[in-house]
Backbone as CSV, one residue per row, in Angstrom:
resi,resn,N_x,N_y,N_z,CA_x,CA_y,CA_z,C_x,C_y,C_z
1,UNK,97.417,64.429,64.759,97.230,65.457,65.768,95.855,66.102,65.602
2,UNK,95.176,66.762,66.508,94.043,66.947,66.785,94.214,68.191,66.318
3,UNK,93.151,68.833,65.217,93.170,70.412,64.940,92.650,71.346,64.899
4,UNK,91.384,70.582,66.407,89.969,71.352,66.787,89.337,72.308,65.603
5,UNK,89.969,71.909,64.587,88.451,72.227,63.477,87.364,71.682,63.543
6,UNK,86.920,70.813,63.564,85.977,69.718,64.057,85.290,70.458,65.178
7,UNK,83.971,70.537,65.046,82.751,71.343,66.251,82.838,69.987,66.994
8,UNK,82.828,69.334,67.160,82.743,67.818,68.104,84.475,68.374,69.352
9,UNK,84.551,67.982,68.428,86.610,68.465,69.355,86.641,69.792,70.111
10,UNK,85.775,70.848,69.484,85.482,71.749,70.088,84.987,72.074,71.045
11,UNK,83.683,71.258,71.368,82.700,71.386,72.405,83.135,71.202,73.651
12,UNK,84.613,70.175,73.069,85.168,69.336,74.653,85.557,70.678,75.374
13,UNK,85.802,71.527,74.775,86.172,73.126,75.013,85.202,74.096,75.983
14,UNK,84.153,73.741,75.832,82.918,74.789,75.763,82.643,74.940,77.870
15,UNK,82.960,73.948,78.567,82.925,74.222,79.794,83.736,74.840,80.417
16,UNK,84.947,75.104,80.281,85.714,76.270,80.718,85.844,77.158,79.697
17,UNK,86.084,77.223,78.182,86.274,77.984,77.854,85.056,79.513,77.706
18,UNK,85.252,80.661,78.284,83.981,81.511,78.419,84.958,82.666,78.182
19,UNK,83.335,83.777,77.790,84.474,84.781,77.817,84.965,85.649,79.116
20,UNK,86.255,86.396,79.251,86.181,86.820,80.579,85.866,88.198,80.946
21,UNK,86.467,88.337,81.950,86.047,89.865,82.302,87.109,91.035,82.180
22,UNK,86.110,92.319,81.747,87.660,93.109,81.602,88.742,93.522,82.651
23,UNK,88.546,93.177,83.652,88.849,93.679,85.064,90.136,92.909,84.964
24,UNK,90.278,91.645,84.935,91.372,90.632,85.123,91.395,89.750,83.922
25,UNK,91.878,90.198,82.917,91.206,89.554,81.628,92.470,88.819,81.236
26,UNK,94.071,89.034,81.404,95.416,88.412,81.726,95.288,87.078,82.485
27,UNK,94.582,87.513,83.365,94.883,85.854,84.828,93.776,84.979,84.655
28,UNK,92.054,85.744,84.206,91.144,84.813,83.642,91.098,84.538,82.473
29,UNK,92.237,84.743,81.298,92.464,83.729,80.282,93.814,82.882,80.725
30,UNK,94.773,83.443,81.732,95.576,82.104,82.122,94.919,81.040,82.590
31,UNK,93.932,81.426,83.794,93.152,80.532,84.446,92.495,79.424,83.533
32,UNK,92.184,79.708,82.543,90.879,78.969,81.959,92.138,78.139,80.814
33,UNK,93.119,78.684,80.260,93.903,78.123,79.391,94.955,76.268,80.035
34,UNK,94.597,77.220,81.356,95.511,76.095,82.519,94.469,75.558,83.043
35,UNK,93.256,75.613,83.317,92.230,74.579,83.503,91.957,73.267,81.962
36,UNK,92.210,74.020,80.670,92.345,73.117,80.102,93.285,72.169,79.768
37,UNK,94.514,72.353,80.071,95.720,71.699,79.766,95.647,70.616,81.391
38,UNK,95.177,71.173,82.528,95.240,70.468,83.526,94.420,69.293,83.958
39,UNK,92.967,69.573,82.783,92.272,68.949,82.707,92.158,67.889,81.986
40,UNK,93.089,67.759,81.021,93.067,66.958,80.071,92.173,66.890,78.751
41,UNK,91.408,68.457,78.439,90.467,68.454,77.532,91.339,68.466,76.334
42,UNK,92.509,68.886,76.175,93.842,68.934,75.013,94.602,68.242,75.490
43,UNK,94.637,66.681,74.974,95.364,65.547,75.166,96.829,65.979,75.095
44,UNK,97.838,65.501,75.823,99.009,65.828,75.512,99.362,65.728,74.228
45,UNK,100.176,66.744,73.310,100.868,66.025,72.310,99.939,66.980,71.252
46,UNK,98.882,66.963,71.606,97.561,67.761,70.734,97.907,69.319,70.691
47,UNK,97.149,69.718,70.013,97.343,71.296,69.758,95.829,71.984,69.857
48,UNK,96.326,73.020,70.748,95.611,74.022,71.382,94.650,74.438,70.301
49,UNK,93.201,74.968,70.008,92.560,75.751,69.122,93.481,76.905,68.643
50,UNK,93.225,77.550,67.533,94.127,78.327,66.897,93.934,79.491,67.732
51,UNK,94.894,80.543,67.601,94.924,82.041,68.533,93.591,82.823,68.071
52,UNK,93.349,82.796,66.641,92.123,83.726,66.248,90.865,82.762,67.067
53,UNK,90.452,81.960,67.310,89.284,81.449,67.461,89.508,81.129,69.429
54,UNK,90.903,80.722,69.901,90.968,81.135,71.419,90.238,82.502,71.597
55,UNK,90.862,83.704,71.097,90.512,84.898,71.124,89.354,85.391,71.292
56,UNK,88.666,84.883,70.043,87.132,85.027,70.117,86.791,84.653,71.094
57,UNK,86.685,83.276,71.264,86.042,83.145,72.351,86.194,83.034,73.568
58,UNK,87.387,84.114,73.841,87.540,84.263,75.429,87.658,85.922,75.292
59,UNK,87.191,86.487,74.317,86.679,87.478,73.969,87.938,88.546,74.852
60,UNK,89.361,88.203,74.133,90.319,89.106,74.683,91.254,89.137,73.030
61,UNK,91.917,90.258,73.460,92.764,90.382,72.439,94.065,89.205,72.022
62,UNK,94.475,89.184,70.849,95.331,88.468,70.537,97.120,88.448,71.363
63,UNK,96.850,90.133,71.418,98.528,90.234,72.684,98.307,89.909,73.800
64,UNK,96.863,89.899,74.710,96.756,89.496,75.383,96.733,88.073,75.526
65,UNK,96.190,86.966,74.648,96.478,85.851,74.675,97.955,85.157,74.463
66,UNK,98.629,85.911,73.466,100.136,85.701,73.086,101.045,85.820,74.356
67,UNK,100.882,86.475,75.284,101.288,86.764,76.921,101.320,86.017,77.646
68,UNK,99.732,85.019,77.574,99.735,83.990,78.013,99.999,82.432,77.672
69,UNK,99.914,82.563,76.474,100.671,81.185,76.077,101.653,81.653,76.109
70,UNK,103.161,82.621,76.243,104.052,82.912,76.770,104.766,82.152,77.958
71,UNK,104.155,82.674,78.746,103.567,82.108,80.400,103.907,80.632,80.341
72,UNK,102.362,79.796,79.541,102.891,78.723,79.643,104.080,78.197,78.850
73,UNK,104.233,78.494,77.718,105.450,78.009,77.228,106.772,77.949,78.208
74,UNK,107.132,79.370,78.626,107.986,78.994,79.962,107.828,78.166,81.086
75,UNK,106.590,77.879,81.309,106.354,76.773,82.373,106.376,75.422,81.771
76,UNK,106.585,75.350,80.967,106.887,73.877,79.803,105.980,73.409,79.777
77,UNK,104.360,74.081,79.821,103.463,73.420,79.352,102.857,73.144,78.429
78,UNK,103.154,73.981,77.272,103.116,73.896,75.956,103.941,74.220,75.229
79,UNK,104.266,73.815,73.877,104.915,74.490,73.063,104.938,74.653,71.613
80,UNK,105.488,76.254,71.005,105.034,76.546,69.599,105.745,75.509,68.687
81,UNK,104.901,75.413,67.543,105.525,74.534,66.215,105.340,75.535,64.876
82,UNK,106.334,75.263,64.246,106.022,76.412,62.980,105.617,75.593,61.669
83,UNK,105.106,76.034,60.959,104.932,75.118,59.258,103.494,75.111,59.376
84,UNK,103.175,74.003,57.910,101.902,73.741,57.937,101.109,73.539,58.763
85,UNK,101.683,72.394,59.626,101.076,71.626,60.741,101.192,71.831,62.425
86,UNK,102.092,73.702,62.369,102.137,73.841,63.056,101.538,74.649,64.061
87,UNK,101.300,74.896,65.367,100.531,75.817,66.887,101.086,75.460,67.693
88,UNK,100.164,75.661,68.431,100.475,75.731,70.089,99.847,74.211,70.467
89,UNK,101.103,73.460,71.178,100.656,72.364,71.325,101.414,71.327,73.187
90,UNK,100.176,71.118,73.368,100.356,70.396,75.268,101.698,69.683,74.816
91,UNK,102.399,70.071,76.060,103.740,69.057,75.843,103.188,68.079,76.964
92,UNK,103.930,67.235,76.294,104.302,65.829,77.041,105.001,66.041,78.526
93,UNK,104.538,65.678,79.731,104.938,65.764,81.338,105.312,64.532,81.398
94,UNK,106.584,64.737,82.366,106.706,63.302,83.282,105.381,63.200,84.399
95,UNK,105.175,62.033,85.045,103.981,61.836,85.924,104.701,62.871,86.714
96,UNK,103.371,63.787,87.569,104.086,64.384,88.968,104.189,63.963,90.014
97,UNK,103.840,62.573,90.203,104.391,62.046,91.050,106.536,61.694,91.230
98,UNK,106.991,61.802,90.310,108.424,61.831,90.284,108.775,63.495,90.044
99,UNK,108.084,64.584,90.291,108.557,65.589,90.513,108.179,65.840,91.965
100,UNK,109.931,66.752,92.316,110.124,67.124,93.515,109.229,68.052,93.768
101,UNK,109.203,69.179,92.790,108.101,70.117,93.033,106.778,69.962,93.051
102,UNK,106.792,69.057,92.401,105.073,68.435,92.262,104.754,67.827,93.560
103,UNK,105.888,67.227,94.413,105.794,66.658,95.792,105.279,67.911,96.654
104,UNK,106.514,68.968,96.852,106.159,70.022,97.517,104.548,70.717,97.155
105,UNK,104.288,70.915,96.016,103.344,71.394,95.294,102.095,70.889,96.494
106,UNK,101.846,68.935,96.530,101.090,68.808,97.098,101.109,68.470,98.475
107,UNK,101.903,68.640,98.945,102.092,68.813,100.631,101.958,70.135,101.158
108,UNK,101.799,71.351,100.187,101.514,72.396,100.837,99.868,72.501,100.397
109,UNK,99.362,71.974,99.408,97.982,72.733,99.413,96.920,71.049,100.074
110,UNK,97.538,70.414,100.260,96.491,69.059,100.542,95.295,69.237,101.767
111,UNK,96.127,70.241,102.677,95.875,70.141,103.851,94.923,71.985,104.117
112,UNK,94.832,72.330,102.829,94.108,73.338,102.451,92.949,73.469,101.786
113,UNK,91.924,73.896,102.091,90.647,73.872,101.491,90.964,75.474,100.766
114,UNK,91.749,75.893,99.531,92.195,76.875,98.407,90.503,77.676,98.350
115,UNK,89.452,77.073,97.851,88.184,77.800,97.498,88.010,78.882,98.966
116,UNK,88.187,78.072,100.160,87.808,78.268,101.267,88.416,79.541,101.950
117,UNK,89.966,79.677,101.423,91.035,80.510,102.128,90.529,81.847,100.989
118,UNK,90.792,81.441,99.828,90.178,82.657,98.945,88.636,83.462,98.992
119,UNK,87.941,82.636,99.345,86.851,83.536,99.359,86.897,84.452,100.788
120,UNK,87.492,83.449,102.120,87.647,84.479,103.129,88.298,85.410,103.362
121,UNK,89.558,85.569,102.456,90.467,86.741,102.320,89.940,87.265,101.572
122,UNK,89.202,87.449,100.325,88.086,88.679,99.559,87.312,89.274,100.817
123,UNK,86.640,88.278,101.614,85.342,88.979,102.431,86.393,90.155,103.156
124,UNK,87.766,89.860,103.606,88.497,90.227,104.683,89.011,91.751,103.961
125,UNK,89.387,91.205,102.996,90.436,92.139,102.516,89.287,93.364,101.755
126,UNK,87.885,93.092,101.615,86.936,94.231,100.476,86.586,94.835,101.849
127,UNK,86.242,94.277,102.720,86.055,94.590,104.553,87.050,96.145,104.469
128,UNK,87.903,95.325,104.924,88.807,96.077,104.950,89.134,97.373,104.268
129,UNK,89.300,97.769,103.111,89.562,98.875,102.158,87.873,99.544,102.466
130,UNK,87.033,98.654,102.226,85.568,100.157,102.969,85.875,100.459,103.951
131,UNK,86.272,99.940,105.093,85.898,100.432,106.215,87.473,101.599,106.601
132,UNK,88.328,101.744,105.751,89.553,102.605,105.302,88.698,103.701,105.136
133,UNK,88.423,103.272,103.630,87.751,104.564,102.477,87.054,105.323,103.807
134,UNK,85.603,104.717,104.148,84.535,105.311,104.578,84.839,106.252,106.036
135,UNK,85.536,105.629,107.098,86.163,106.557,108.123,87.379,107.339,108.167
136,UNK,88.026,107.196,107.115,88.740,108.016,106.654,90.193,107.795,107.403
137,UNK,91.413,108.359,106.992,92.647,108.670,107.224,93.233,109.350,108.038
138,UNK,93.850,109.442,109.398,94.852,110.333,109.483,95.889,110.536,108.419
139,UNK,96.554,112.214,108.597,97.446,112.123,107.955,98.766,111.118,108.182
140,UNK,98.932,110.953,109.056,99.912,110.059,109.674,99.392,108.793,108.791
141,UNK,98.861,108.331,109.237,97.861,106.574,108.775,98.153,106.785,106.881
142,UNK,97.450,107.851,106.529,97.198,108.178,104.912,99.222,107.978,104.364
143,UNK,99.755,108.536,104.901,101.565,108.539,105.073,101.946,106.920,104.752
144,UNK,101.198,106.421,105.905,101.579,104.976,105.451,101.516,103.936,105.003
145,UNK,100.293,104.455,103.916,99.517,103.299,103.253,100.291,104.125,102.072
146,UNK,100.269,105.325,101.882,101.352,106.255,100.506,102.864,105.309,100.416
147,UNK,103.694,104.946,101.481,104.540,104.549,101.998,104.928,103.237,101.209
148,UNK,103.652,102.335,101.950,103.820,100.946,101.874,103.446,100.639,99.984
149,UNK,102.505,101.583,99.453,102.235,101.372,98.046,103.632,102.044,97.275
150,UNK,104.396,102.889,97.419,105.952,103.148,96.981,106.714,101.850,97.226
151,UNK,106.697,101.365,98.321,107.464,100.089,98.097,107.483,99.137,97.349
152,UNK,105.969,98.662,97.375,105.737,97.702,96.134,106.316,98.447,94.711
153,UNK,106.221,99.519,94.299,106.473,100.027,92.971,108.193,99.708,93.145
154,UNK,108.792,100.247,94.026,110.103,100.354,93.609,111.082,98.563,94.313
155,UNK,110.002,97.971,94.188,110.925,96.412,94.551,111.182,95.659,93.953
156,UNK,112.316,95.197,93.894,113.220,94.349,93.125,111.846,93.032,92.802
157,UNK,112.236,92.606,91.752,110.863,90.887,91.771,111.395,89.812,92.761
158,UNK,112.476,90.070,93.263,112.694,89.197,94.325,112.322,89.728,95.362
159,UNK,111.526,90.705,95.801,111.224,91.154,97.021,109.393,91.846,97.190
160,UNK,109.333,91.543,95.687,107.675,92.023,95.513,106.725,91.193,96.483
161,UNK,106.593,90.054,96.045,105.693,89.605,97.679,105.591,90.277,98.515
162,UNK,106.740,89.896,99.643,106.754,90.584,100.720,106.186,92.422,100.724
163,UNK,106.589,92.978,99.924,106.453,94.432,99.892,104.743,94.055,99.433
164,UNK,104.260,93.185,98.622,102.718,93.261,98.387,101.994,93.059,99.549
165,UNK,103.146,92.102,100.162,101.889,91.637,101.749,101.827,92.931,102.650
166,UNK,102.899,93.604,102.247,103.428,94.873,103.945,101.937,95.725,103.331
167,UNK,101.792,95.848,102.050,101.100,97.087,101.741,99.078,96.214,101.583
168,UNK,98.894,94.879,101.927,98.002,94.543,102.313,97.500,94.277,104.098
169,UNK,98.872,94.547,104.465,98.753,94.235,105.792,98.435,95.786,106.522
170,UNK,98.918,96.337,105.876,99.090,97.855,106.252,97.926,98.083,106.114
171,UNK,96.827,97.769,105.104,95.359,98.373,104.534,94.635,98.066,105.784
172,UNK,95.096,96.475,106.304,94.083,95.593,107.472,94.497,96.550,108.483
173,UNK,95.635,97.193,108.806,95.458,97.548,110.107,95.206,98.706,110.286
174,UNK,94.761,99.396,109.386,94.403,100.559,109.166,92.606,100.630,109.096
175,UNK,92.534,99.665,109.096,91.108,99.402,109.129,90.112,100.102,110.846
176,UNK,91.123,99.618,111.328,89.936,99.947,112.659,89.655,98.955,113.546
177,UNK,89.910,97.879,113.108,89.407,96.652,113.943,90.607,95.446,113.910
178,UNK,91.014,95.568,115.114,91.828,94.155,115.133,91.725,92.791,115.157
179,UNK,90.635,92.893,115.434,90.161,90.971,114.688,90.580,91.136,113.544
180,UNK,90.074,91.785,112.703,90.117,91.381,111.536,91.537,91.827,111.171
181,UNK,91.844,92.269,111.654,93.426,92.495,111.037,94.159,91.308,111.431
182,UNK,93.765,90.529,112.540,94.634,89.576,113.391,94.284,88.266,112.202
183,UNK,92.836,88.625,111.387,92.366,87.327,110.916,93.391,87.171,109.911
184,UNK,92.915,88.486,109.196,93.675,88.669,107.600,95.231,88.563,107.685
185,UNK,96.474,88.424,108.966,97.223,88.082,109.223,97.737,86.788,108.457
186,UNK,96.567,85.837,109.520,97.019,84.526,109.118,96.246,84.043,107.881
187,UNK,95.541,84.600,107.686,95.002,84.066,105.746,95.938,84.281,105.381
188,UNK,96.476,85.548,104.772,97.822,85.871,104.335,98.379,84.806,104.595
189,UNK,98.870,84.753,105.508,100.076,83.553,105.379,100.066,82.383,104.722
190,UNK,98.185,81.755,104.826,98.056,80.652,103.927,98.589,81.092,102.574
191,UNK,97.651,82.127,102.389,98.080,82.797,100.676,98.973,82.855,99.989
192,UNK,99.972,83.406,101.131,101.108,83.368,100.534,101.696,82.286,100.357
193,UNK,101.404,81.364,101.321,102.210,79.757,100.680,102.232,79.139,99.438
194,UNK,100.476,79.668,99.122,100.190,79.259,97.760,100.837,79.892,97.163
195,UNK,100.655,81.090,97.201,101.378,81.702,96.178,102.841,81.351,95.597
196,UNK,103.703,81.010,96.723,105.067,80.271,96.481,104.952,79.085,95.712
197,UNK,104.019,78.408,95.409,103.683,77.538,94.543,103.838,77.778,93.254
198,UNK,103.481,79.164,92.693,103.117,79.546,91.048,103.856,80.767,90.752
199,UNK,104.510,80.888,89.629,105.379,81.726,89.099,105.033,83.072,88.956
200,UNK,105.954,83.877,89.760,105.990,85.498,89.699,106.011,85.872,87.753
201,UNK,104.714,86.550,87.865,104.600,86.681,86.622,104.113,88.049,86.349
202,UNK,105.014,88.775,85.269,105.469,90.246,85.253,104.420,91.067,84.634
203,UNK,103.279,90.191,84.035,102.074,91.389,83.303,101.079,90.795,84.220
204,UNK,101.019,90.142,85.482,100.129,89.983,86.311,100.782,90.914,87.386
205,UNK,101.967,91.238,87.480,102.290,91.844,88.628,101.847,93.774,88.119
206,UNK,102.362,93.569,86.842,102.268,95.320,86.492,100.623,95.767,86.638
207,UNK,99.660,95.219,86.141,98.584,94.819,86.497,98.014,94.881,87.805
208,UNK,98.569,94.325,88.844,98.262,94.375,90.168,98.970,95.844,90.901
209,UNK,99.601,96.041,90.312,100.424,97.765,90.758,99.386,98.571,90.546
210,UNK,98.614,98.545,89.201,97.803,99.743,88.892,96.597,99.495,89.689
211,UNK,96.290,98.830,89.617,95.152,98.185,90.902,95.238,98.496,92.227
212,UNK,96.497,98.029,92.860,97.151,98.590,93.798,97.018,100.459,94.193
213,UNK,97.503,100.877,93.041,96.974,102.308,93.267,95.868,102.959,92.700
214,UNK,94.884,101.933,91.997,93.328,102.829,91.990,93.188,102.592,93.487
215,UNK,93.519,101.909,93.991,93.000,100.988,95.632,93.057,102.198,96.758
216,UNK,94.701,102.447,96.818,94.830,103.672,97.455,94.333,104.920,96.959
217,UNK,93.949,105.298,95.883,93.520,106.501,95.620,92.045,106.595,95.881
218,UNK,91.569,105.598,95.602,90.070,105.343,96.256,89.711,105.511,97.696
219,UNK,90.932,104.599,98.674,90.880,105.031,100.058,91.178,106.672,100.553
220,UNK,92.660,107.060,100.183,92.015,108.338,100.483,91.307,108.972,99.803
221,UNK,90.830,109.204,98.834,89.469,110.028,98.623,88.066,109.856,99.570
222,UNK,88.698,108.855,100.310,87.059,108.358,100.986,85.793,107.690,100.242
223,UNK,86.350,106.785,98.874,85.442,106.541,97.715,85.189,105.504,98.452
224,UNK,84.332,104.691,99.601,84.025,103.367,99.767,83.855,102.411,98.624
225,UNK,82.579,102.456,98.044,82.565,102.266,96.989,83.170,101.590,95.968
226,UNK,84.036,102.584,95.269,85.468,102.248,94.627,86.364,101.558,95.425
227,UNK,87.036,101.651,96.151,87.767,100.849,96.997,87.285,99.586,97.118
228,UNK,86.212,99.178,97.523,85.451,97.802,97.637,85.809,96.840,96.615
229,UNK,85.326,97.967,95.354,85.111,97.135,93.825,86.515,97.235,93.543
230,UNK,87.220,98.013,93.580,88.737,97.910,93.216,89.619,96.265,93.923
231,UNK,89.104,96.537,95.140,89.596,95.253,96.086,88.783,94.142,95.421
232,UNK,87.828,94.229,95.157,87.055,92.686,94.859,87.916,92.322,93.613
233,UNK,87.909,93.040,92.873,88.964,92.775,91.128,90.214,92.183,91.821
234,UNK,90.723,93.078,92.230,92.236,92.595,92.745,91.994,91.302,93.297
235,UNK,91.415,90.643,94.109,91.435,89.352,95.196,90.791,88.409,94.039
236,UNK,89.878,88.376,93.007,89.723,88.232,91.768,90.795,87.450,91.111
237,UNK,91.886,88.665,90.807,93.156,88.263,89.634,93.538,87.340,90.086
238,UNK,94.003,87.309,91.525,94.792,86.434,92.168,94.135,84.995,92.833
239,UNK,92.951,85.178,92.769,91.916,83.819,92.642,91.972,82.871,91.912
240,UNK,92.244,83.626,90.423,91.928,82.959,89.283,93.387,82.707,88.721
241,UNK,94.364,83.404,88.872,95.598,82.328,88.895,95.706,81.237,89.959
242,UNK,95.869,81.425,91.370,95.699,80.069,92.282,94.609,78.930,91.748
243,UNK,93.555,79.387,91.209,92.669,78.629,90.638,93.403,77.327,89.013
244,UNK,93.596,78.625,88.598,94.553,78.105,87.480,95.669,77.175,87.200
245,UNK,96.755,77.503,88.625,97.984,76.634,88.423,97.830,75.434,89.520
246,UNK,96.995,75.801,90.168,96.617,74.859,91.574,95.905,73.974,91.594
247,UNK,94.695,74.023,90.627,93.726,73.567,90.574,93.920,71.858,89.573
């Protein structure tokens, strides 16, 4: 078994592995952990670099990495070994071509250009939250963006989506302009397809709550600004997981 001590074994490492950012530092070490396992730079069967030296050099903490090989371990993409000889190590897949989900998997994104839908829902959705912040709220309007962000907090995980989309859809139409609300409609919808693709995952979602409400607290204050950069992080997290499990 391979025990990336070896700087040669390592290097195979060195193109995705970087360090990330503090903003989304959960979903851009999933991202990059699942670009390597997807990539084949950790042969099946092989074992992952050790947690102290992942760490380093994705320059996040150790609970934070432990979270995410979590993650994958439940997705059966890797798994722990204990003893001398033991880590974190790529399990063995059937081809995905004999998975059903792996079928569905690629009949929903084939016919999708993913880079394409994500970067236009950032332009849509950072659009959007300035042009909130900067012209400001009725109280009525301010009511229902308060509204739609209570929902997401108090929804069951079987109903979080939907309550995430009401309280992104709510931001677009609050915006001012119905193109773009009509646009960010149907992105959404791509989005969300993807999203049905990759596992509701509970320290990416708690994560996206607090985000969620720097977002609104930024809009009504009238912080353009903040709101923008708050939205760019957020469309970010969720980039870099679709990036991650999709890719």
């Amino acid at each position: 078994m391979g025990d990336f001590q070896d700087s040669a074994d390592a290097d195979r490492l060195a193109p995705v592995l970087r360090p990330v950012r503090a903003g989304n530092g959960f979903e851009e070490t999933l991202e990059q952990i699942l670009q390597v396992v997807r990539l084949g730079l950790v042969p099946q069967g092989e074992r992952l670099p050790a947690e102290r030296e992942l760490a380093e050099r994705l320059g996040v903490s150790r609970v934070t990495l432990r979270e995410v090989l979590k993650v994958l371990t439940d997705q059966g993409l890797v798994e722990s070994r204990r003893g001398r000889y033991g880590g974190t190590f790529v399990r063995y897949r059937p081809d995905p071509g004999h998975s059903n989900s792996g079928d569905e998997l690629r009949r929903r994104i084939e016919k999708v250009d993913v880079e394409d839908i994500l970067r236009f829902r950032e332009v849509l959705e950072v659009g959007a939250a300035g042009l909130c912040a900067a012209h400001g709220l009725s109280e009525e309007q301010a009511e229902r963006l308060r509204g739609a962000l209570a929902a997401t907090h108090e929804a069951p995980l079987a109903d979080y989506r939907r309550q995430d989309t009401m309280l992104h859809l709510t931001l677009a139409e609050l915006c001012g302009s119905p193109s773009l609300a009509a646009q960010y409609a149907a992105v959404r919808a791509t989005v969300n397809d993807l999203l049905d693709c990759i596992p509701l995952l509970v320290r990416n979602l708690e994560h996206s709550q607090q985000q969620h409400s720097a977002l609104v607290e930024a809009v009504l204050e009238g912080d353009a600004d903040a709101a923008r950069e708050v939205m760019r992080e957020h469309c970010g997290g969720t980039a870099a997981l679709l990036r991650g499990f999709l890719s």
